[in-house]
Short mmCIF file of C-alpha atoms in Angstrom, two decimals:
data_model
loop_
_atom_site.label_atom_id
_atom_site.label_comp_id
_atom_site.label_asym_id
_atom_site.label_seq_id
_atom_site.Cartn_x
_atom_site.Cartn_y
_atom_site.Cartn_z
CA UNK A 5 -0.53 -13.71 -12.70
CA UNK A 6 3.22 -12.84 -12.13
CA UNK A 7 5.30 -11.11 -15.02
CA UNK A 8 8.61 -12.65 -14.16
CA UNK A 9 11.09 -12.56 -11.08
CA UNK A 10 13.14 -9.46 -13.01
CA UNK A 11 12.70 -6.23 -13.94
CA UNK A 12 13.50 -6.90 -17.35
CA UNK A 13 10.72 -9.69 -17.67
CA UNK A 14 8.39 -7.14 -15.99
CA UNK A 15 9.62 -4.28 -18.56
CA UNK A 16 9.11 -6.65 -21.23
CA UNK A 17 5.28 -7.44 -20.00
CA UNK A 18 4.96 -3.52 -19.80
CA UNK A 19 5.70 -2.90 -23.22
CA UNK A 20 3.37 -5.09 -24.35
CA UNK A 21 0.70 -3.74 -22.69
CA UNK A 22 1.51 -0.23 -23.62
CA UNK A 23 1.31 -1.45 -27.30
CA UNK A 24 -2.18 -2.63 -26.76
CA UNK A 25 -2.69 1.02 -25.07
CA UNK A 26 -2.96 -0.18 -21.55
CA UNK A 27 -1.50 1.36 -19.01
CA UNK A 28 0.60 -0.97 -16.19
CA UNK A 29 1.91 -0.10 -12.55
CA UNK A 30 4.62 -2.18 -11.33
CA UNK A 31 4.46 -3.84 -7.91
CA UNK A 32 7.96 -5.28 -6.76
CA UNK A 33 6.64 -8.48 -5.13
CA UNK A 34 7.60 -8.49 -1.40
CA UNK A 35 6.22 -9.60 1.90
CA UNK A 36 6.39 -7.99 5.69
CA UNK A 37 10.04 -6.93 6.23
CA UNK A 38 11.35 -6.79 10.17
CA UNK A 39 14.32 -4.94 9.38
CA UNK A 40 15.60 -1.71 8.19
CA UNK A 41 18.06 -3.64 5.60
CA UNK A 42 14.67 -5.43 4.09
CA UNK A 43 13.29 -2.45 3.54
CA UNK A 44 16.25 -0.54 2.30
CA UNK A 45 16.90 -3.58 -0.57
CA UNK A 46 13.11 -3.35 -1.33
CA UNK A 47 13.17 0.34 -1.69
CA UNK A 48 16.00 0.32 -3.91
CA UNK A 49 14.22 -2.10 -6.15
CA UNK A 50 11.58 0.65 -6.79
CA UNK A 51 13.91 3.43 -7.35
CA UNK A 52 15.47 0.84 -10.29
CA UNK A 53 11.88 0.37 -11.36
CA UNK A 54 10.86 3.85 -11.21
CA UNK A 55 14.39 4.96 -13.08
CA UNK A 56 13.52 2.03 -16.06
CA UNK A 57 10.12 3.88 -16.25
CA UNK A 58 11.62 7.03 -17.25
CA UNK A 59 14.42 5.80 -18.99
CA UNK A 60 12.08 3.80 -21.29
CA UNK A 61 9.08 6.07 -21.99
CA UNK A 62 6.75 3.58 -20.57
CA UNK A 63 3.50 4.54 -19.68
CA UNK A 64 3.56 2.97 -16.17
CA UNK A 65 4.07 4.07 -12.48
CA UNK A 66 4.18 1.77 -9.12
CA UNK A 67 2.35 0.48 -6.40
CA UNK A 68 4.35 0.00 -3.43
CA UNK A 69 2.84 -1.94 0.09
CA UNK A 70 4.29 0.11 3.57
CA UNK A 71 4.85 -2.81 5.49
CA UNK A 72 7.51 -3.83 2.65
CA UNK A 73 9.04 -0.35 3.58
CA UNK A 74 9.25 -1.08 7.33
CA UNK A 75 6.17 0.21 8.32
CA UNK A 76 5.67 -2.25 11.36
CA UNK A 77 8.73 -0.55 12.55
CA UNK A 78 6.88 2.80 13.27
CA UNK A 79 5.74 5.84 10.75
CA UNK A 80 9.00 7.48 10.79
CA UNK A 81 11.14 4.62 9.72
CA UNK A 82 8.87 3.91 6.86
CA UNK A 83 9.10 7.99 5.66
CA UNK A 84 13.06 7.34 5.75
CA UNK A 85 12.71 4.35 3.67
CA UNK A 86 10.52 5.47 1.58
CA UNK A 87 12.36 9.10 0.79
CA UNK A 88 15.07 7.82 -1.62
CA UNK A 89 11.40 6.30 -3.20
CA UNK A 90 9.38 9.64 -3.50
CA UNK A 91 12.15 11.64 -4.63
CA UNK A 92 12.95 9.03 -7.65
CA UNK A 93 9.46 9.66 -8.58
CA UNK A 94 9.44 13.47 -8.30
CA UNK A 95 12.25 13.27 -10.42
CA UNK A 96 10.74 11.75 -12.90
CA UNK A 97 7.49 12.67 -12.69
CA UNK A 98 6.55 9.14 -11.74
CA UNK A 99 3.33 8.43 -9.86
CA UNK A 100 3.75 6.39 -6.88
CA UNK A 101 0.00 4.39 -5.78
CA UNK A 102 0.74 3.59 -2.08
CA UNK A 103 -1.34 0.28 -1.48
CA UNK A 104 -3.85 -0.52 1.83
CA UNK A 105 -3.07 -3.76 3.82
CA UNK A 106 -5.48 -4.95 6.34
CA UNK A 107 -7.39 -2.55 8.46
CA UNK A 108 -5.13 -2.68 11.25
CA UNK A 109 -2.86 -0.47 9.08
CA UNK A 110 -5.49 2.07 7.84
CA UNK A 111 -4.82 5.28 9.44
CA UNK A 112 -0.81 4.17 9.54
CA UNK A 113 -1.28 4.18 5.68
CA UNK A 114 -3.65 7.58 5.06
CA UNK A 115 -0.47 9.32 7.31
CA UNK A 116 2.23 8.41 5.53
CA UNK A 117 0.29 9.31 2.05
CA UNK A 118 -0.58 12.89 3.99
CA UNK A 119 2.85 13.52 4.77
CA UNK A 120 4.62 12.84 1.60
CA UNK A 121 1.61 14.95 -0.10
CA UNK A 122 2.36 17.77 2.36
CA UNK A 123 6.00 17.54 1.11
CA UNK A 124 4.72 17.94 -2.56
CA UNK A 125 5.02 14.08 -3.28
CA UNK A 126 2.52 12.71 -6.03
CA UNK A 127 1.03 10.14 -4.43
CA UNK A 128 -2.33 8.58 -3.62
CA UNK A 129 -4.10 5.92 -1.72
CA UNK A 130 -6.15 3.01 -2.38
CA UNK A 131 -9.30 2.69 -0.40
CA UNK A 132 -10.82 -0.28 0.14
CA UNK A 133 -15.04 -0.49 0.02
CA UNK A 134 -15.78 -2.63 2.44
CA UNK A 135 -14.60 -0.90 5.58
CA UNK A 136 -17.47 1.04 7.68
CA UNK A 137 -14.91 3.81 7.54
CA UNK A 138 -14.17 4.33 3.96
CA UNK A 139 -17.67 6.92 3.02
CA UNK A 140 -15.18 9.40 5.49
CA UNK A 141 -12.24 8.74 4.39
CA UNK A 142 -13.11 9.02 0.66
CA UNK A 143 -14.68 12.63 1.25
CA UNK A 144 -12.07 14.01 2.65
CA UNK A 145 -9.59 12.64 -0.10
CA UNK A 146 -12.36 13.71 -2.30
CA UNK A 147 -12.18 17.66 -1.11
CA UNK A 148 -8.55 17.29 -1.48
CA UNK A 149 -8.77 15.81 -5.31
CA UNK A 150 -6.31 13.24 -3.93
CA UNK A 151 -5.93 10.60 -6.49
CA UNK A 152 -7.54 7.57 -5.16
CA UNK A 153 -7.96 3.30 -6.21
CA UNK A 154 -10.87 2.02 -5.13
CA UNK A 155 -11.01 -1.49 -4.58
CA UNK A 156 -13.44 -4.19 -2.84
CA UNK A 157 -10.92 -5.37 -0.04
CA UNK A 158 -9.19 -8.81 -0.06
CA UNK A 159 -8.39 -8.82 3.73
CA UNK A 160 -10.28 -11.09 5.95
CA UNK A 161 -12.40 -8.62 8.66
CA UNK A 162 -14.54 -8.56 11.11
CA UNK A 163 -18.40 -7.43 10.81
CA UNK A 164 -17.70 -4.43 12.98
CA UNK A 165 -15.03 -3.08 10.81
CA UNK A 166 -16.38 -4.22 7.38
CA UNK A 167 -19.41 -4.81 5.34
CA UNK A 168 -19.81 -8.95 4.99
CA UNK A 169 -22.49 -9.09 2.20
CA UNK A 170 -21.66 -8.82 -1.60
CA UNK A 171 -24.49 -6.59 -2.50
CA UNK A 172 -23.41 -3.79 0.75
CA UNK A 173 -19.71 -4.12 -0.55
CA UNK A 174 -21.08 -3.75 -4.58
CA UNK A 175 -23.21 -0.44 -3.17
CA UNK A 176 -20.04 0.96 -1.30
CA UNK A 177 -17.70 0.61 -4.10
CA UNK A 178 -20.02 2.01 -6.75
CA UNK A 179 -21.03 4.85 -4.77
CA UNK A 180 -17.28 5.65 -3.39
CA UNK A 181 -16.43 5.39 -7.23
CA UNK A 182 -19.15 7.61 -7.92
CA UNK A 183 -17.67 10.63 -5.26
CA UNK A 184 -14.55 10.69 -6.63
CA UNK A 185 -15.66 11.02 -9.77
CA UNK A 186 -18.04 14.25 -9.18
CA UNK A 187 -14.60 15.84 -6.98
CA UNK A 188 -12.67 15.25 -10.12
CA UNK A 189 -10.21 13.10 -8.40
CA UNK A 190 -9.12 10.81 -10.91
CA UNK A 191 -10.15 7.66 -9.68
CA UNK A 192 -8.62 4.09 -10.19
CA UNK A 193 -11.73 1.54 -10.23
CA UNK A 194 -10.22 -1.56 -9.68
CA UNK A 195 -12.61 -4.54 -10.31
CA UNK A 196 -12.61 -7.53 -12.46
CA UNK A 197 -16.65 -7.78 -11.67
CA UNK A 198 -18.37 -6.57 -15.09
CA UNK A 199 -21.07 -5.88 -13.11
CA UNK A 200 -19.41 -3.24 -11.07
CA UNK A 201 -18.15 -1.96 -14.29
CA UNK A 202 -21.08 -1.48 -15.75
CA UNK A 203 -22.90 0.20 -13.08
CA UNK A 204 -19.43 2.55 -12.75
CA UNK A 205 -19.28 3.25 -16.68
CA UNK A 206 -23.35 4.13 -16.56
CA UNK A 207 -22.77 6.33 -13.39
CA UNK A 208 -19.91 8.13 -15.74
CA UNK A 209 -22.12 8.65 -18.75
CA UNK A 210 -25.14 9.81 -16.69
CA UNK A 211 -23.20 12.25 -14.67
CA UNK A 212 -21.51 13.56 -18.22
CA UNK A 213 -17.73 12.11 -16.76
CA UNK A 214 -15.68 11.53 -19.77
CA UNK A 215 -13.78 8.19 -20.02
CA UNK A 216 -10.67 10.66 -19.42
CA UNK A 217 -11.27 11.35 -15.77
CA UNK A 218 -10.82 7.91 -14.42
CA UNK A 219 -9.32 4.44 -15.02
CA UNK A 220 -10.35 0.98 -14.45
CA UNK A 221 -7.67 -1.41 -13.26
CA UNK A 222 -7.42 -4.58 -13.49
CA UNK A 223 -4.65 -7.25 -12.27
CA UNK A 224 -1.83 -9.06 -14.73
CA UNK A 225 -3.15 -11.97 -16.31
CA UNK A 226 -7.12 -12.01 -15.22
CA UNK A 227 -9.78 -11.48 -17.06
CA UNK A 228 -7.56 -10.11 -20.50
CA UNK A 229 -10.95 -10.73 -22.12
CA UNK A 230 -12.10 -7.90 -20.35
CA UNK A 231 -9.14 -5.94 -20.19
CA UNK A 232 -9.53 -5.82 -24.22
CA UNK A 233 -13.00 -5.15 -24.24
CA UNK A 234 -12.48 -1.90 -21.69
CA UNK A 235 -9.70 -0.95 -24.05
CA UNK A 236 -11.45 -1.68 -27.26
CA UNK A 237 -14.29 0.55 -25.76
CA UNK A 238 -12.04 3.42 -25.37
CA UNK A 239 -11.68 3.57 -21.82
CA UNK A 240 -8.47 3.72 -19.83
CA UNK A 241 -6.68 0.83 -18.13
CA UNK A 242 -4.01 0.12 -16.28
CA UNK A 243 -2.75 -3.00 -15.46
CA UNK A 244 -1.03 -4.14 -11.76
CA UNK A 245 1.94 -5.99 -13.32
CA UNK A 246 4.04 -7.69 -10.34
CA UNK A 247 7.31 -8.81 -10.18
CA UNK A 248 10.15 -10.17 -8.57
CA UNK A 249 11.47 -13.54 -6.60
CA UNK A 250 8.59 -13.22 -4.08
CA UNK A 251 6.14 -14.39 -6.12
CA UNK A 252 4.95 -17.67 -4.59
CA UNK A 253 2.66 -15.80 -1.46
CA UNK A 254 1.11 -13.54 -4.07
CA UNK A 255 0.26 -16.46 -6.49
CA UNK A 256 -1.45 -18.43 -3.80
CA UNK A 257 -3.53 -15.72 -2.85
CA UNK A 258 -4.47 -15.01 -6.27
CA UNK A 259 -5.69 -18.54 -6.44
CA UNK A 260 -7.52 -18.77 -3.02
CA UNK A 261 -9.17 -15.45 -4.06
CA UNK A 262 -10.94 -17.00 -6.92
CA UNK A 263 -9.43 -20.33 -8.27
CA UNK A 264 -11.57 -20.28 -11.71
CA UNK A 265 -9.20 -17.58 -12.38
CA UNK A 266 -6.10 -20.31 -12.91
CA UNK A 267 -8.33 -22.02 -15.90
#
């Protein structure tokens, strides 16, 4: 589940994917940081990732989580952090996916990805289907062609805030899939569930959506089974390839998200 505790393991994992003609996104493994130093070190670790990126060809970008860039230490610490960040990536022309965290940090999230876009910063957000609120948020990201990952959620929530039953959550994610699609958004569909692949893919091809104007994403070292079979059926995919010394939290939750993954 983890590509290494370096950069140079993770480049290494990256190039083999790219040679299989997946794509990858790095994520520089890192919990909640309570200090402006924290932050600082982890931003600087992206800026190294994003300048490899360039310096290598490699078809990748990043995925970065806020509260890793000090976002529990208000908005406008976070956009400081995160500057040295977005301007490696303009640079380079280097997409930078800014992650969602639990629902407590929704609209914290959608204003940092606002501002940097208002600054002419390629980013996007990920969106997650379960919440009440996403159908709103997703169309106005959708009139703005902002590119978007949809995923299920991971974060425990309450009824009020989120959708509890599987088949709700399945309807949400194929239909939020499905808007960003018809705004030509370039959407990120990030599932292992073939079943939500399927009904995404048939969506595409009913709609006339060519396999060009979205992604499927899927996570380092699950379901590569699949991950072939998207690939081998000519669709794109990118792969969430995570690094770094942090990797112990990450691996747990991996685990306690679905152990038949470990066999």
């Amino acid at each position: 589940f983890v590509a290494g505790t370096t950069l140079d393991q993770a480049v290494e994992a990256v190039r083999t994917l790219n040679a299989t003609g997946a794509m990858a996104t790095l994520d520089v493994l890192g919990e909640s940081v309570e200090d402006r130093a924290a932050a600082d070190r982890a931003a600087a670790a992206y800026v190294e990732a994003i300048e490899r990126i360039a310096a290598e060809g490699m078809d990748a970008n990043v995925s970065i989580k806020l509260t890793q860039m000090g976002l529990d230490l208000g908005v406008e610490e976070c956009l400081s952090v995160l500057a040295p960040v977005a301007a490696a990536g303009a640079t380079h022309g280097v997409f930078i996916r800014i992650d969602m965290e639990s629902s407590d940090y929704t609209d914290r999230t959608l204003e940092v990805v606002d501002r940097l876009r208002a600054d002419g910063f390629d980013v996007g957000p990920v969106i997650q289907a379960y919440l009440h609120r996403s159908p709103a948020d997703v169309e106005q990201l959708a009139a703005e062609r902002v590119r978007t990952r949809i995923c299920k959620g991971a974060y425990a929530e309450p009824p009020e805030v989120a959708h509890q039953d599987r088949e709700a959550i399945g309807d949400a994610f194929v239909s939020l899939s499905e808007r960003l699609m018809e705004a030509d958004a370039y959407p990120a569909i990030a599932t292992h569930d073939p079943e939500m692949i399927g009904r995404v893919s048939a969506s595409a091809l009913e709609r006339g959506i060519g396999p060009e104007r979205f992604e499927f994403q899927l996570l380092y070292g699950v379901r590569r089974d699949l991950q072939r079979r998207l690939l081998a059926d000519g669709y794109r995919m990118r792969v969430y390839v995570p690094y770094g010394t942090e990797w112990y939290p990450y691996f747990m939750r991996r685990l306690a998200e679905r152990p038949a993954n470990a066999l």
